[in-house]
CSV table of N, CA and C and ligand atoms in Angstrom, one decimal:
chain,number,residue,atom,x,y,z
A,934,MET,N,-37.1,-90.8,21.9
A,934,MET,CA,-38.3,-90.7,22.6
A,934,MET,C,-38.5,-89.5,23.2
A,935,ILE,N,-39.8,-88.9,23.2
A,935,ILE,CA,-40.1,-87.7,23.8
A,935,ILE,C,-39.9,-87.9,25.4
A,936,LYS,N,-39.7,-86.7,26.0
A,936,LYS,CA,-39.5,-86.8,27.4
A,936,LYS,C,-40.4,-85.7,28.2
A,937,PHE,N,-40.9,-86.1,29.3
A,937,PHE,CA,-41.7,-85.1,30.1
A,937,PHE,C,-40.7,-83.9,30.5
A,938,GLN,N,-41.1,-82.7,30.2
A,938,GLN,CA,-40.3,-81.6,30.5
A,938,GLN,C,-40.7,-81.1,31.9
A,939,CYS,N,-40.0,-81.6,33.0
A,939,CYS,CA,-40.2,-81.1,34.3
A,939,CYS,C,-39.4,-79.8,34.5
A,940,SER,N,-39.9,-78.8,35.0
A,940,SER,CA,-39.2,-77.6,35.2
A,940,SER,C,-38.6,-77.5,36.6
A,941,GLN,N,-38.8,-78.5,37.4
A,941,GLN,CA,-38.3,-78.7,38.7
A,941,GLN,C,-38.7,-77.6,39.7
A,942,CYS,N,-40.0,-77.0,39.3
A,942,CYS,CA,-40.4,-76.0,40.2
A,942,CYS,C,-40.8,-76.4,41.6
A,943,GLY,N,-41.1,-77.8,41.7
A,943,GLY,CA,-41.5,-78.3,43.0
A,943,GLY,C,-42.9,-78.1,43.4
A,944,GLU,N,-43.7,-77.5,42.6
A,944,GLU,CA,-45.1,-77.1,43.0
A,944,GLU,C,-45.9,-78.3,43.2
A,945,CYS,N,-45.6,-79.5,42.5
A,945,CYS,CA,-46.5,-80.7,42.8
A,945,CYS,C,-46.1,-81.2,44.2
A,946,CYS,N,-44.9,-81.1,44.6
A,946,CYS,CA,-44.5,-81.6,45.9
A,946,CYS,C,-45.1,-80.6,47.0
A,947,LYS,N,-45.4,-79.4,46.6
A,947,LYS,CA,-45.9,-78.4,47.6
A,947,LYS,C,-47.4,-78.5,47.8
A,948,HIS,N,-48.1,-79.3,47.0
A,948,HIS,CA,-49.6,-79.4,46.9
A,948,HIS,C,-50.0,-80.9,47.0
A,949,ILE,N,-49.4,-81.6,47.9
A,949,ILE,CA,-49.7,-83.1,47.9
A,949,ILE,C,-51.0,-83.3,48.7
A,950,ASN,N,-51.5,-82.2,49.3
A,950,ASN,CA,-52.9,-82.5,49.8
A,950,ASN,C,-53.9,-82.7,48.7
A,951,LEU,N,-53.6,-82.5,47.5
A,951,LEU,CA,-54.4,-82.7,46.4
A,951,LEU,C,-54.2,-84.1,45.8
A,952,ILE,N,-53.3,-84.8,46.4
A,952,ILE,CA,-52.9,-86.3,45.9
A,952,ILE,C,-53.2,-87.2,47.1
A,953,PRO,N,-54.3,-87.9,46.9
A,953,PRO,CA,-54.6,-88.8,48.1
A,953,PRO,C,-53.7,-89.9,48.4
A,954,GLN,N,-53.0,-90.3,47.3
A,954,GLN,CA,-51.9,-91.3,47.5
A,954,GLN,C,-50.8,-90.9,48.3
A,955,LEU,N,-50.6,-89.6,48.6
A,955,LEU,CA,-49.4,-89.1,49.3
A,955,LEU,C,-49.9,-88.5,50.7
A,956,ILE,N,-51.0,-88.9,51.2
A,956,ILE,CA,-51.5,-88.3,52.4
A,956,ILE,C,-50.5,-88.6,53.6
A,957,ASN,N,-49.7,-89.6,53.6
A,957,ASN,CA,-48.9,-89.9,54.6
A,957,ASN,C,-47.6,-89.1,54.5
A,958,PHE,N,-47.3,-88.5,53.4
A,958,PHE,CA,-46.2,-87.7,53.2
A,958,PHE,C,-46.4,-86.2,53.6
A,959,ASP,N,-47.6,-85.8,53.8
A,959,ASP,CA,-48.0,-84.4,54.0
A,959,ASP,C,-47.4,-83.9,55.4
A,960,ASN,N,-46.8,-82.7,55.3
A,960,ASN,CA,-46.2,-82.2,56.6
A,960,ASN,C,-47.2,-81.4,57.4
A,961,GLY,N,-48.5,-81.5,56.9
A,961,GLY,CA,-49.5,-80.8,57.5
A,961,GLY,C,-49.9,-79.5,56.9
A,962,PHE,N,-49.1,-79.1,56.0
A,962,PHE,CA,-49.3,-77.8,55.1
A,962,PHE,C,-49.4,-78.1,53.7
A,963,GLY,N,-49.6,-79.4,53.4
A,963,GLY,CA,-49.7,-79.7,52.0
A,963,GLY,C,-48.4,-80.0,51.3
A,964,ILE,N,-47.2,-79.8,52.1
A,964,ILE,CA,-45.9,-80.0,51.4
A,964,ILE,C,-45.3,-81.3,51.8
A,965,CYS,N,-44.8,-81.9,50.8
A,965,CYS,CA,-44.2,-83.3,51.1
A,965,CYS,C,-42.9,-83.2,52.1
A,966,ILE,N,-43.0,-84.2,53.0
A,966,ILE,CA,-41.9,-84.1,54.1
A,966,ILE,C,-40.5,-84.5,53.4
A,967,TYR,N,-40.6,-85.0,52.2
A,967,TYR,CA,-39.3,-85.3,51.5
A,967,TYR,C,-38.7,-84.2,50.6
A,968,LEU,N,-39.4,-83.2,50.5
A,968,LEU,CA,-39.0,-82.1,49.7
A,968,LEU,C,-38.0,-81.2,50.5
A,969,LYS,N,-36.7,-81.3,50.1
A,969,LYS,CA,-35.6,-80.5,50.7
A,969,LYS,C,-35.0,-79.7,49.8
A,970,ASP,N,-34.8,-78.4,50.1
A,970,ASP,CA,-34.2,-77.4,49.2
A,970,ASP,C,-34.8,-77.6,47.8
A,971,ASN,N,-36.1,-77.6,47.9
A,971,ASN,CA,-36.9,-77.7,46.6
A,971,ASN,C,-36.6,-78.9,45.7
A,972,LYS,N,-36.1,-79.9,46.3
A,972,LYS,CA,-35.7,-81.2,45.5
A,972,LYS,C,-36.2,-82.3,46.3
A,973,CYS,N,-36.5,-83.5,45.7
A,973,CYS,CA,-37.0,-84.6,46.3
A,973,CYS,C,-35.8,-85.3,46.9
A,974,SER,N,-35.8,-85.5,48.2
A,974,SER,CA,-34.6,-86.3,48.9
A,974,SER,C,-34.7,-87.7,48.9
A,975,ILE,N,-35.7,-88.2,48.2
A,975,ILE,CA,-35.8,-89.6,48.0
A,975,ILE,C,-36.0,-90.0,46.5
A,976,TYR,N,-35.5,-89.2,45.7
A,976,TYR,CA,-35.9,-89.2,44.2
A,976,TYR,C,-35.8,-90.6,43.7
A,977,GLU,N,-34.7,-91.3,44.0
A,977,GLU,CA,-34.6,-92.7,43.3
A,977,GLU,C,-35.6,-93.7,44.0
A,978,LYS,N,-36.1,-93.3,45.1
A,978,LYS,CA,-37.2,-94.3,45.8
A,978,LYS,C,-38.5,-93.6,45.9
A,979,ARG,N,-38.8,-92.5,45.1
A,979,ARG,CA,-40.1,-91.9,45.2
A,979,ARG,C,-41.1,-92.9,44.8
A,980,PRO,N,-42.3,-92.6,45.3
A,980,PRO,CA,-43.4,-93.5,44.8
A,980,PRO,C,-43.8,-93.4,43.4
A,981,GLU,N,-44.6,-94.3,43.0
A,981,GLU,CA,-45.0,-94.3,41.5
A,981,GLU,C,-45.9,-93.1,41.2
A,982,ILE,N,-46.6,-92.6,42.1
A,982,ILE,CA,-47.4,-91.4,41.8
A,982,ILE,C,-46.6,-90.2,41.4
A,983,CYS,N,-45.4,-90.3,41.9
A,983,CYS,CA,-44.4,-89.1,41.5
A,983,CYS,C,-43.6,-89.4,40.2
A,984,ARG,N,-43.9,-90.4,39.5
A,984,ARG,CA,-43.3,-90.8,38.3
A,984,ARG,C,-44.2,-90.7,37.2
A,985,VAL,N,-44.0,-89.7,36.3
A,985,VAL,CA,-44.8,-89.6,35.2
A,985,VAL,C,-44.8,-90.7,34.3
A,986,ASP,N,-43.7,-91.2,33.9
A,986,ASP,CA,-43.6,-92.3,32.9
A,986,ASP,C,-44.2,-93.6,33.6
A,987,VAL,N,-43.9,-93.9,34.8
A,987,VAL,CA,-44.4,-95.2,35.4
A,987,VAL,C,-45.9,-95.0,35.4
A,988,MET,N,-46.4,-93.9,35.8
A,988,MET,CA,-47.9,-93.7,35.9
A,988,MET,C,-48.5,-93.9,34.5
A,989,TYR,N,-47.8,-93.4,33.5
A,989,TYR,CA,-48.4,-93.5,32.2
A,989,TYR,C,-48.4,-95.0,31.8
A,990,GLU,N,-47.3,-95.6,31.9
A,990,GLU,CA,-47.2,-97.0,31.3
A,990,GLU,C,-48.1,-97.9,32.3
A,991,LYS,N,-48.2,-97.7,33.5
A,991,LYS,CA,-49.0,-98.7,34.3
A,991,LYS,C,-50.5,-98.4,34.2
A,992,TYR,N,-50.9,-97.1,34.1
A,992,TYR,CA,-52.3,-96.8,34.2
A,992,TYR,C,-52.9,-96.1,33.0
A,993,TYR,N,-52.2,-95.5,32.2
A,993,TYR,CA,-52.9,-94.6,31.2
A,993,TYR,C,-52.5,-94.8,29.8
A,994,ALA,N,-51.6,-95.8,29.6
A,994,ALA,CA,-51.2,-96.1,28.2
A,994,ALA,C,-52.4,-96.4,27.3
A,995,ASP,N,-53.4,-97.1,27.8
A,995,ASP,CA,-54.5,-97.5,27.0
A,995,ASP,C,-55.5,-96.4,26.7
A,996,GLN,N,-55.3,-95.2,27.4
A,996,GLN,CA,-56.2,-94.2,27.2
A,996,GLN,C,-55.7,-93.0,26.5
A,997,PHE,N,-54.3,-92.7,26.6
A,997,PHE,CA,-53.7,-91.7,25.9
A,997,PHE,C,-52.3,-92.0,25.3
A,998,SER,N,-52.0,-91.2,24.3
A,998,SER,CA,-50.6,-91.4,23.8
A,998,SER,C,-49.7,-90.7,24.9
A,999,ARG,N,-48.5,-91.1,24.8
A,999,ARG,CA,-47.5,-90.6,25.8
A,999,ARG,C,-47.5,-89.0,25.7
A,1000,GLU,N,-47.5,-88.5,24.6
A,1000,GLU,CA,-47.5,-87.1,24.3
A,1000,GLU,C,-48.8,-86.4,24.9
A,1001,GLU,N,-49.9,-87.0,24.7
A,1001,GLU,CA,-51.1,-86.4,25.3
A,1001,GLU,C,-51.1,-86.5,26.9
A,1002,PHE,N,-50.5,-87.5,27.4
A,1002,PHE,CA,-50.4,-87.6,28.9
A,1002,PHE,C,-49.4,-86.6,29.4
A,1003,TYR,N,-48.4,-86.4,28.7
A,1003,TYR,CA,-47.4,-85.3,29.2
A,1003,TYR,C,-48.1,-84.0,29.1
A,1004,HIS,N,-48.8,-83.8,28.0
A,1004,HIS,CA,-49.5,-82.5,27.9
A,1004,HIS,C,-50.6,-82.2,29.1
A,1005,LEU,N,-51.3,-83.3,29.5
A,1005,LEU,CA,-52.2,-83.2,30.5
A,1005,LEU,C,-51.4,-82.9,31.9
A,1006,ASN,N,-50.3,-83.5,32.0
A,1006,ASN,CA,-49.4,-83.2,33.1
A,1006,ASN,C,-49.0,-81.9,33.2
A,1007,GLU,N,-48.6,-81.3,31.9
A,1007,GLU,CA,-48.0,-80.0,31.9
A,1007,GLU,C,-49.2,-79.0,32.2
A,1008,LYS,N,-50.4,-79.3,31.9
A,1008,LYS,CA,-51.6,-78.4,32.2
A,1008,LYS,C,-51.8,-78.5,33.8
A,1009,GLY,N,-51.6,-79.5,34.4
A,1009,GLY,CA,-51.7,-79.7,35.8
A,1009,GLY,C,-50.6,-78.9,36.5
A,1010,CYS,N,-49.4,-79.0,35.9
A,1010,CYS,CA,-48.2,-78.0,36.4
A,1010,CYS,C,-48.6,-76.6,36.4
A,1011,GLU,N,-49.2,-76.1,35.3
A,1011,GLU,CA,-49.6,-74.6,35.1
A,1011,GLU,C,-50.7,-74.4,36.2
A,1012,ARG,N,-51.5,-75.3,36.4
A,1012,ARG,CA,-52.6,-75.0,37.4
A,1012,ARG,C,-52.0,-74.8,38.8
A,1013,LEU,N,-51.1,-75.7,39.0
A,1013,LEU,CA,-50.3,-75.7,40.4
A,1013,LEU,C,-49.6,-74.3,40.6
A,1014,LYS,N,-48.8,-74.0,39.4
A,1014,LYS,CA,-48.0,-72.9,39.5
A,1014,LYS,C,-48.9,-71.5,39.9
A,1015,LYS,N,-50.2,-71.6,39.5
A,1015,LYS,CA,-51.0,-70.4,39.9
A,1015,LYS,C,-51.5,-70.5,41.3
A,1016,LEU,N,-51.2,-71.6,42.0
A,1016,LEU,CA,-51.6,-71.6,43.4
A,1016,LEU,C,-50.3,-71.5,44.2
A,1017,ARG,N,-49.2,-71.1,43.5
A,1017,ARG,CA,-47.8,-71.0,44.1
A,1017,ARG,C,-47.9,-70.4,45.5
A,1018,ARG,N,-47.2,-71.0,46.4
A,1018,ARG,CA,-47.2,-70.5,47.8
A,1018,ARG,C,-45.8,-69.7,48.0
B,175,SF4,S1,-41.7,-88.1,47.2
B,175,SF4,FE1,-40.4,-86.6,46.3
B,175,SF4,S2,-41.3,-86.3,44.2
B,175,SF4,FE2,-42.9,-87.3,45.5
B,175,SF4,S3,-44.0,-85.5,46.3
B,175,SF4,FE3,-42.4,-86.1,47.9
B,175,SF4,S4,-40.7,-84.7,47.2
B,175,SF4,FE4,-42.1,-84.6,45.5
């Protein structure tokens, strides 16, 4: 099975002000309070919005192929990298 290629840049976790579902995780600067040393400190328990495959299977499988969904996410990653802090 294809796999989402996360580069572990952490940019998604540094722009959670753009993700309404994570409003309670924002440290006030758009950075997730659970991001430690550029890694998720609650990785095994992270919410579904942070899980590409869960989001695909629960909400997007009827709209996109998995490959298309990964591609859309990768484009999102590229946009976030341009906003890099
Ligand atoms: S919970 Fe973890 S994966 Fe989700 S935004 Fe926070 S640090 Fe990132």
